[in-house]
PDB file of C-alpha atoms in Angstrom:
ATOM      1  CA  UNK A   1      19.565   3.949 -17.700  1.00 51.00           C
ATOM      2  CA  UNK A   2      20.732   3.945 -13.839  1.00 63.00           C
ATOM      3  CA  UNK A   3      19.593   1.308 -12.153  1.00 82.00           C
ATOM      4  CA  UNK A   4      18.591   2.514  -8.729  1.00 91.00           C
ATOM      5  CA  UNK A   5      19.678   0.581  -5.742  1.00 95.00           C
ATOM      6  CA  UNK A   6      18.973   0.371  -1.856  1.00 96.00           C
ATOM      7  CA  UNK A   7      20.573   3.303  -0.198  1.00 97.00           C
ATOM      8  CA  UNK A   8      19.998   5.729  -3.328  1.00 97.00           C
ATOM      9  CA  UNK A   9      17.946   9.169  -3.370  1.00 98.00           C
ATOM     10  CA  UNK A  10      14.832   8.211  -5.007  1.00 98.00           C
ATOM     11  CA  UNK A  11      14.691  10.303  -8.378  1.00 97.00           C
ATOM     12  CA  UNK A  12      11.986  13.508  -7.617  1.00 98.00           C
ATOM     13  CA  UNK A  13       9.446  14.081 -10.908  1.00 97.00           C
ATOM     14  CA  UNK A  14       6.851  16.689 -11.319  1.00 98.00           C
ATOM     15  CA  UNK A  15       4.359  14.250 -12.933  1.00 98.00           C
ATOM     16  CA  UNK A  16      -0.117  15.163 -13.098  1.00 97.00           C
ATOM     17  CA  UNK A  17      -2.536  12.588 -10.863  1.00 98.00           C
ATOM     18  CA  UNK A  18      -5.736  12.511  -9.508  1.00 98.00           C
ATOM     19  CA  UNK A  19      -5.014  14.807  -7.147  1.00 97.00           C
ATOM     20  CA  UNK A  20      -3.621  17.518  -9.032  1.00 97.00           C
ATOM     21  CA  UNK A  21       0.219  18.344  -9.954  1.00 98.00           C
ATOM     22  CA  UNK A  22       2.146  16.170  -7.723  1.00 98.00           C
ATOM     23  CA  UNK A  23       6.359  17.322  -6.900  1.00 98.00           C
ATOM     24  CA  UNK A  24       7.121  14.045  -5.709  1.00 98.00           C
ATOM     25  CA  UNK A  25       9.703  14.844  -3.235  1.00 98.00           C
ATOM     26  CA  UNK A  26       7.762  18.147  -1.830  1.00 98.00           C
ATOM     27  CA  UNK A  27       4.264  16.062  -1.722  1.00 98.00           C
ATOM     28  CA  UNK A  28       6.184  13.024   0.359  1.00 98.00           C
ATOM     29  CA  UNK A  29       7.517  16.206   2.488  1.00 98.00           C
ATOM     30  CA  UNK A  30       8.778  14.081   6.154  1.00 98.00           C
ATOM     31  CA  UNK A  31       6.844  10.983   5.526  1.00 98.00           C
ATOM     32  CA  UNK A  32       7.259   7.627   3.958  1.00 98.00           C
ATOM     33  CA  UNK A  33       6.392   6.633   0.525  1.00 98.00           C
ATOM     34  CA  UNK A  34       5.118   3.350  -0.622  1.00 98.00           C
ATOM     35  CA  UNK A  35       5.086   4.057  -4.485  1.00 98.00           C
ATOM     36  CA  UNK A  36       3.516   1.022  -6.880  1.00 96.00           C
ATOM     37  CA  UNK A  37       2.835   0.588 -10.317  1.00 93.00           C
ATOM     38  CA  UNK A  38       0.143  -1.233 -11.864  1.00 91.00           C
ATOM     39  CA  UNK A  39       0.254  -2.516 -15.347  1.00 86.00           C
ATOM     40  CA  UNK A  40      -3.269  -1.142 -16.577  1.00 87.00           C
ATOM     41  CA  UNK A  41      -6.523   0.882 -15.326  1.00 92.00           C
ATOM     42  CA  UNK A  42     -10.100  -1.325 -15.323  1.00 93.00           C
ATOM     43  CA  UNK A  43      -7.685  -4.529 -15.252  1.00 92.00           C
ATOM     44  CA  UNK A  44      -8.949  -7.147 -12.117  1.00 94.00           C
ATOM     45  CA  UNK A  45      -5.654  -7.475 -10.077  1.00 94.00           C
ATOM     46  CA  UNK A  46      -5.043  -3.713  -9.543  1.00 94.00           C
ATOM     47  CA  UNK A  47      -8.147  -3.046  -9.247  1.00 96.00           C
ATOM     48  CA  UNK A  48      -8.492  -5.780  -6.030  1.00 97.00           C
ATOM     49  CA  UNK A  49      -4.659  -4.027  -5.200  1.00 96.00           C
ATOM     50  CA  UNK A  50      -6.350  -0.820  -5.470  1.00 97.00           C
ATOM     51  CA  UNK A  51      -8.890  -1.539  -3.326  1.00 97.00           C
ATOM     52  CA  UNK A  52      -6.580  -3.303  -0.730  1.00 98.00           C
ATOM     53  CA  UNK A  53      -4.299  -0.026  -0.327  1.00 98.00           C
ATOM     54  CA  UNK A  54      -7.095   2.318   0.420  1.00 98.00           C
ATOM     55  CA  UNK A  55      -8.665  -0.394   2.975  1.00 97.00           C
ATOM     56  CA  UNK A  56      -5.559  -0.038   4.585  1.00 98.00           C
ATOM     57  CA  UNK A  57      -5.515   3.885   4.973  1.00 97.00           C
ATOM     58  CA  UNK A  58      -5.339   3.528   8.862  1.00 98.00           C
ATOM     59  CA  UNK A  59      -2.264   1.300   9.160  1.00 98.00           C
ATOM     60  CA  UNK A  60      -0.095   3.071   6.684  1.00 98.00           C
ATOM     61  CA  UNK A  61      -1.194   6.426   8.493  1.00 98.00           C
ATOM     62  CA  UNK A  62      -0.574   4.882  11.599  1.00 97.00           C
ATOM     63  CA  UNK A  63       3.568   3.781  10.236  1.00 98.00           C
ATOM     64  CA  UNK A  64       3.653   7.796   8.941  1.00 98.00           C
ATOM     65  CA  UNK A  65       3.593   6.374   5.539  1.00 98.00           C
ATOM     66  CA  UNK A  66       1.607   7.802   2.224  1.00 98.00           C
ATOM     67  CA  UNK A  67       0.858   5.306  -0.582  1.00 98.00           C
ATOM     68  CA  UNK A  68       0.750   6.707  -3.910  1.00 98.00           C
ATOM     69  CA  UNK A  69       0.328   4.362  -7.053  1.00 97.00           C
ATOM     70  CA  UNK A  70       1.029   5.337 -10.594  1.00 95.00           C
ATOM     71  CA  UNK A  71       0.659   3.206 -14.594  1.00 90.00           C
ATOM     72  CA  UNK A  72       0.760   5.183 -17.779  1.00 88.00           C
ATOM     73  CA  UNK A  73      -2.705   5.677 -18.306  1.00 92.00           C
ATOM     74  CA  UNK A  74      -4.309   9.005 -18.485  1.00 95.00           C
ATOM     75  CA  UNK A  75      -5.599  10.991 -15.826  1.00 96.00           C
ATOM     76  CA  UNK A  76      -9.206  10.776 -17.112  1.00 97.00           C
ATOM     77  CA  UNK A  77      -8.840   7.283 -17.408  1.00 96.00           C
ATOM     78  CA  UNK A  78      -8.231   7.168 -13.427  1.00 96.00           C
ATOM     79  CA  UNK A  79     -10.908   8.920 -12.261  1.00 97.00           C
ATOM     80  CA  UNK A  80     -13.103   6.957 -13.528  1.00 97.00           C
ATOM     81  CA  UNK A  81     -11.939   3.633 -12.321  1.00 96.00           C
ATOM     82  CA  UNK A  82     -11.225   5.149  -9.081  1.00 97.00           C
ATOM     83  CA  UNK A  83     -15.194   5.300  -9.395  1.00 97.00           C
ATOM     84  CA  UNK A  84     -15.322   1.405 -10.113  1.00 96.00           C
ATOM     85  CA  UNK A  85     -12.385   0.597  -7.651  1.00 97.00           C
ATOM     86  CA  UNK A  86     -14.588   2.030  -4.640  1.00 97.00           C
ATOM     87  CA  UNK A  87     -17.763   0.486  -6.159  1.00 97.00           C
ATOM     88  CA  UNK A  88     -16.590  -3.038  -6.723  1.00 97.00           C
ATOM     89  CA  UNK A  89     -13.855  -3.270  -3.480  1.00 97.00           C
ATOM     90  CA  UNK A  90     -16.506  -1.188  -1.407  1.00 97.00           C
ATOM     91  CA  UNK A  91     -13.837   1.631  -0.206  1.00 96.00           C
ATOM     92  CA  UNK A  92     -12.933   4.483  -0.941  1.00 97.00           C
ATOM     93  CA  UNK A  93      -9.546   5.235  -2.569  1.00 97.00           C
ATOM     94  CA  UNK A  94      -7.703   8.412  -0.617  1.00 95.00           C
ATOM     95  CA  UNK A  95      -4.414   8.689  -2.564  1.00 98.00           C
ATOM     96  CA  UNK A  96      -2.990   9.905  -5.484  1.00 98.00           C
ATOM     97  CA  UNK A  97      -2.603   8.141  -8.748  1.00 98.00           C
ATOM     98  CA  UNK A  98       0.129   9.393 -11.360  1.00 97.00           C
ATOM     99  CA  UNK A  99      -0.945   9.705 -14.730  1.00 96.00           C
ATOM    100  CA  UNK A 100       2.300   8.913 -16.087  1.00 94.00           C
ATOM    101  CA  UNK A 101       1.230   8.627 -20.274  1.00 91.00           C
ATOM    102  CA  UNK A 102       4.648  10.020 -21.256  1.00 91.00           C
ATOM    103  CA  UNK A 103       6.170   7.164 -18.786  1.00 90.00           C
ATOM    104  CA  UNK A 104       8.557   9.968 -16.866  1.00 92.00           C
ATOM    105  CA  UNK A 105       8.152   8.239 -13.605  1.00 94.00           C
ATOM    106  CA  UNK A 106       8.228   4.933 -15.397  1.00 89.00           C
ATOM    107  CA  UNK A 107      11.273   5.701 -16.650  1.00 89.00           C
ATOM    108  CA  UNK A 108      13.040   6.967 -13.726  1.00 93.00           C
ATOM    109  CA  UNK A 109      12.100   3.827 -11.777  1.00 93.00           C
ATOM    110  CA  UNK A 110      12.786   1.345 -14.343  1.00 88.00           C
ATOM    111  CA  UNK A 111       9.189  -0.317 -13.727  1.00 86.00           C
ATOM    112  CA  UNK A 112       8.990  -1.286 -17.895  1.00 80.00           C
ATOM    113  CA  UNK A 113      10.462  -4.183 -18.164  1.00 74.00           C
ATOM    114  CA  UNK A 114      10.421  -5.655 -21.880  1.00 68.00           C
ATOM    115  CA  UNK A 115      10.474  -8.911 -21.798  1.00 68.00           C
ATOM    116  CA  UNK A 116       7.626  -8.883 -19.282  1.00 59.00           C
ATOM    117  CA  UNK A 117       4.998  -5.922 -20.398  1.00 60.00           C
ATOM    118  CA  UNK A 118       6.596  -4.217 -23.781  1.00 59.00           C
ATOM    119  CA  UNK A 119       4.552  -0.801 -22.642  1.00 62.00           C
ATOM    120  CA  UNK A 120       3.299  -0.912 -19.512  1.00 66.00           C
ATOM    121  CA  UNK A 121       4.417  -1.085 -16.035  1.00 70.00           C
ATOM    122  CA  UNK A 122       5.383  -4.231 -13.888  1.00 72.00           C
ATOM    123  CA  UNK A 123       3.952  -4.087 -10.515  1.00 86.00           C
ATOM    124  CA  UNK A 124       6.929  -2.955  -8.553  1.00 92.00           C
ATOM    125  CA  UNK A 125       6.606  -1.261  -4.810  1.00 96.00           C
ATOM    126  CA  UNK A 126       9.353   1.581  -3.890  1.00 97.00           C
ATOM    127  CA  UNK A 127       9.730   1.991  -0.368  1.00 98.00           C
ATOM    128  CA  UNK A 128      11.334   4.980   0.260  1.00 98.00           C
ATOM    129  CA  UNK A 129      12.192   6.527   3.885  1.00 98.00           C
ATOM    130  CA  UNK A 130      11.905  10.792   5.292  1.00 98.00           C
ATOM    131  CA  UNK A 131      14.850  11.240   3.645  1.00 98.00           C
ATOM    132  CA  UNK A 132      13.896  10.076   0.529  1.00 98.00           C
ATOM    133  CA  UNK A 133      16.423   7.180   0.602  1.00 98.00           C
ATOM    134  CA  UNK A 134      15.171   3.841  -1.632  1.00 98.00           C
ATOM    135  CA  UNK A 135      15.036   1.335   1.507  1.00 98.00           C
ATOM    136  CA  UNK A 136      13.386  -1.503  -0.236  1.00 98.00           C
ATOM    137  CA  UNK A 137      12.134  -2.855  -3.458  1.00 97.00           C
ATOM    138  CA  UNK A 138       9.537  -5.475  -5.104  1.00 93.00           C
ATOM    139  CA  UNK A 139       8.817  -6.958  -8.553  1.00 91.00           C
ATOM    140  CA  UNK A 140       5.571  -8.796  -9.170  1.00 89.00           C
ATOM    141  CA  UNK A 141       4.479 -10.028 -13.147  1.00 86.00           C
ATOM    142  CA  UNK A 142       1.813  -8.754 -14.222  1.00 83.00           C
ATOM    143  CA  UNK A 143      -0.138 -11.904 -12.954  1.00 87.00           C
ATOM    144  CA  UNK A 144       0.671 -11.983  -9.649  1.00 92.00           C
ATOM    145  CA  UNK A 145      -1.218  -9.277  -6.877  1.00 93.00           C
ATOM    146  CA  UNK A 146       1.045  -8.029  -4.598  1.00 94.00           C
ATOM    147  CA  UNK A 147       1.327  -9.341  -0.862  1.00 96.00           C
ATOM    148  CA  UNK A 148       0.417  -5.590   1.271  1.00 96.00           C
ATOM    149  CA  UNK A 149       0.866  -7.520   4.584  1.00 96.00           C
ATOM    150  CA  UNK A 150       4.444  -7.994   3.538  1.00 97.00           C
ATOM    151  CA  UNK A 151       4.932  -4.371   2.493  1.00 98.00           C
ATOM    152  CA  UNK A 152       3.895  -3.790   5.903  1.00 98.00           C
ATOM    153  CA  UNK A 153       5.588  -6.050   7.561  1.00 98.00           C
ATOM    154  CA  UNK A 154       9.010  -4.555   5.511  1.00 98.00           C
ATOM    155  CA  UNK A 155       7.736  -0.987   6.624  1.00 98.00           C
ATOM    156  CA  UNK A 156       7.904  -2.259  10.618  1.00 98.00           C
ATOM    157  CA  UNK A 157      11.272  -4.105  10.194  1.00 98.00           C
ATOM    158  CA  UNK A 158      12.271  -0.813   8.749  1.00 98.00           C
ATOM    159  CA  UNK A 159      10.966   1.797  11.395  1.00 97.00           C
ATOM    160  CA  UNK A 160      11.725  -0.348  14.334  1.00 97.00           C
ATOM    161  CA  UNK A 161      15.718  -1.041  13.107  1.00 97.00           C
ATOM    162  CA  UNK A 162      16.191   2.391  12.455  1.00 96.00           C
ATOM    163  CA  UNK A 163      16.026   3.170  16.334  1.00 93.00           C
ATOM    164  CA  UNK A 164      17.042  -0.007  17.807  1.00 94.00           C
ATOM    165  CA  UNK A 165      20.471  -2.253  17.483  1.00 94.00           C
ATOM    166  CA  UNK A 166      18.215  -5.230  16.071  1.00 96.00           C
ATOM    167  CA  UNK A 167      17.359  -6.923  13.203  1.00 97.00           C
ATOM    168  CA  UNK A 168      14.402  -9.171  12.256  1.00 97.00           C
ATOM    169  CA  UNK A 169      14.586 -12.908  11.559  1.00 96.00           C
ATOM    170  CA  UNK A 170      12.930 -14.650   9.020  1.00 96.00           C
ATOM    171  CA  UNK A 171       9.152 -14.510   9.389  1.00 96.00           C
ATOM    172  CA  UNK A 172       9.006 -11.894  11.696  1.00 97.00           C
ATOM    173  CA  UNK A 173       6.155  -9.943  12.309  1.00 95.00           C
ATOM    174  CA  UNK A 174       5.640  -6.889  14.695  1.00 94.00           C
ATOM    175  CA  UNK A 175       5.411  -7.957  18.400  1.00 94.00           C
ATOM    176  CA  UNK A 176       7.981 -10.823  17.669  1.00 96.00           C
ATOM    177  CA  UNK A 177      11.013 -11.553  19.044  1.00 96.00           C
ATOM    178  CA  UNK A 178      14.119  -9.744  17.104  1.00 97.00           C
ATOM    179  CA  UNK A 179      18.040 -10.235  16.857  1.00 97.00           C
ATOM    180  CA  UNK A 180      20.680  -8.223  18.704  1.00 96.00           C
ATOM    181  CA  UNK A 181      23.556  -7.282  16.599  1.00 95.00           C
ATOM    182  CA  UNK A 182      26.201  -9.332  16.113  1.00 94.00           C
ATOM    183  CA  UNK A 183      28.400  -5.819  16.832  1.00 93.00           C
ATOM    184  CA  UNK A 184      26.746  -5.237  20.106  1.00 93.00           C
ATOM    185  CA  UNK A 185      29.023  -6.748  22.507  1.00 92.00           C
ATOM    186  CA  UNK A 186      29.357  -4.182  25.685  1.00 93.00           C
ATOM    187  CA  UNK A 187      27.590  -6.098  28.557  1.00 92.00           C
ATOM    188  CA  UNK A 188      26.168  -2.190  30.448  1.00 94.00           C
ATOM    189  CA  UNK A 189      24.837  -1.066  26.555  1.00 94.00           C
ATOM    190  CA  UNK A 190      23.332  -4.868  26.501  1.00 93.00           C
ATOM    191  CA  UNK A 191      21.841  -4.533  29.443  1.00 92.00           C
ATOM    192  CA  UNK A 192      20.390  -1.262  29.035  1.00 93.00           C
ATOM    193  CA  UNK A 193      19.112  -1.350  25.603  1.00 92.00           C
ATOM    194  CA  UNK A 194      17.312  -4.561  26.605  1.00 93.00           C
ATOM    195  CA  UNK A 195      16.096  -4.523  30.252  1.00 92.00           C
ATOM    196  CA  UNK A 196      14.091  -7.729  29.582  1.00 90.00           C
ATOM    197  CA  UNK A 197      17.446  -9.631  28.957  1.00 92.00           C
ATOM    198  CA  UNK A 198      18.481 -12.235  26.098  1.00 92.00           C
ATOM    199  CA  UNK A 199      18.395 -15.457  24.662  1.00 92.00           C
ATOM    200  CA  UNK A 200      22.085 -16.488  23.065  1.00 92.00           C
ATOM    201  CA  UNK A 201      20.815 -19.548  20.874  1.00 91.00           C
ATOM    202  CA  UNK A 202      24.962 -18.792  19.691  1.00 90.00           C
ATOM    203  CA  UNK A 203      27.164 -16.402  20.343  1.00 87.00           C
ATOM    204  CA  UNK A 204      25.827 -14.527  17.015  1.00 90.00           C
ATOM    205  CA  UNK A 205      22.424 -15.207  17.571  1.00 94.00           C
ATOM    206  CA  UNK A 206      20.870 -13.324  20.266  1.00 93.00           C
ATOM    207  CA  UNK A 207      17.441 -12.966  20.426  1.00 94.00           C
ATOM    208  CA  UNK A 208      15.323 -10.501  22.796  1.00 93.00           C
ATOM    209  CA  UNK A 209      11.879  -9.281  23.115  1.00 94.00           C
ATOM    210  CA  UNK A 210      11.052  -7.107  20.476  1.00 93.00           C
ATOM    211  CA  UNK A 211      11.661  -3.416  22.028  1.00 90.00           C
ATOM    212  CA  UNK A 212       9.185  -0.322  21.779  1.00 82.00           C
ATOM    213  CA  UNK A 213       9.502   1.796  18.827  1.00 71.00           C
TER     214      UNK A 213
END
């Protein structure tokens, strides 16, 4: 099995959800992807990470990004704790779920990890850009529910270095101060990539206001 690594082409699939037939790559179409495994339906921590993704419709809509979760449980299975999901978290879920029983997508994306779960998925979270590059990657056990303030905040530093010379220092969250890079050096680019000026704590660690995205 390839292991799949930041930078590659996240592998397409034609795999059944709750939503239909989903062609991966044609249903993520110019958008980003969060895609997430969960180890089991009518289990408590994906059911509260569940929950938590479609509470949070409006911010990834807002970051052009569509969540879509998948586990190896049937697709009847789903629909029916999608029913207990929006009873017990008191939403209402609004993506797709793969139905992945013949673990295609589980496969592709190396989310069964033996030693952990024998056969079911790990919770892992595939961030995956327009161009359907794999920009970032998480592993959770089985007992741990995932952080989705993090995936956002990984989803900003994303969007926000893509179109600006700058990176983000540890802890950063949106609205924060960011770091120049080290490669910038031409005073008239400096100056007007970031009207509001600098900070040089060193010479390789410059840090401005964040700029607009």
């Amino acid at each position: 099995m390839t292991t799949l690594r930041l930078g590659d082409t996240a592998p397409d699939f034609t795999q059944d959800s709750t939503e239909g037939t989903i062609r991966f790559h044609e249903w993520a179409g110019t958008s980003w992807v969060v895609l997430f495994s969960h180890p089991a339906d009518f289990t408590p921590v994906c059911t509260t990470e569940l929950g938590r993704t479609a509470a949070l419709g409006g911010e990834f809509a807002k970051r052009g990004v569509k969540p879509i979760a998948v586990s190896v449980d049937p697709v009847d299975s789903h629909h029916s704790w999608v029913k207990d999901i929006n009873e017990t978290q008191s939403t209402t879920v609004n993506f797709p779920i793969l139905a992945d029983a013949d673990k295609k997508v589980a496969t592709l994306y190396d989310m069964i990890h033996p030693n952990s779960l024998a056969n079911a998925t790990v919770r892992s979270v595939f961030i995956i850009d327009p161009k359907k590059t794999l920009r970032a990657t998480f592993t959770y056990p089985a007992s741990t529910g995932r952080n989705f303030d993090e995936i956002l905040r990984v989803i900003d530093s994303l969007q926000l270095t893509d179109s600006h010379k700058v990176a983000t220092p540890a802890n950063w969250k949106d609205g924060d101060d960011v770091v120049i890079l080290p490669s910038l050096q031409d005073p008239a680019e400096l100056a007007q990539r970031f009207p509001k000026g600098f900070k040089a704590v060193k010479p390789y660690l410059r840090l401005t206001p964040q700029p607009n995205k």
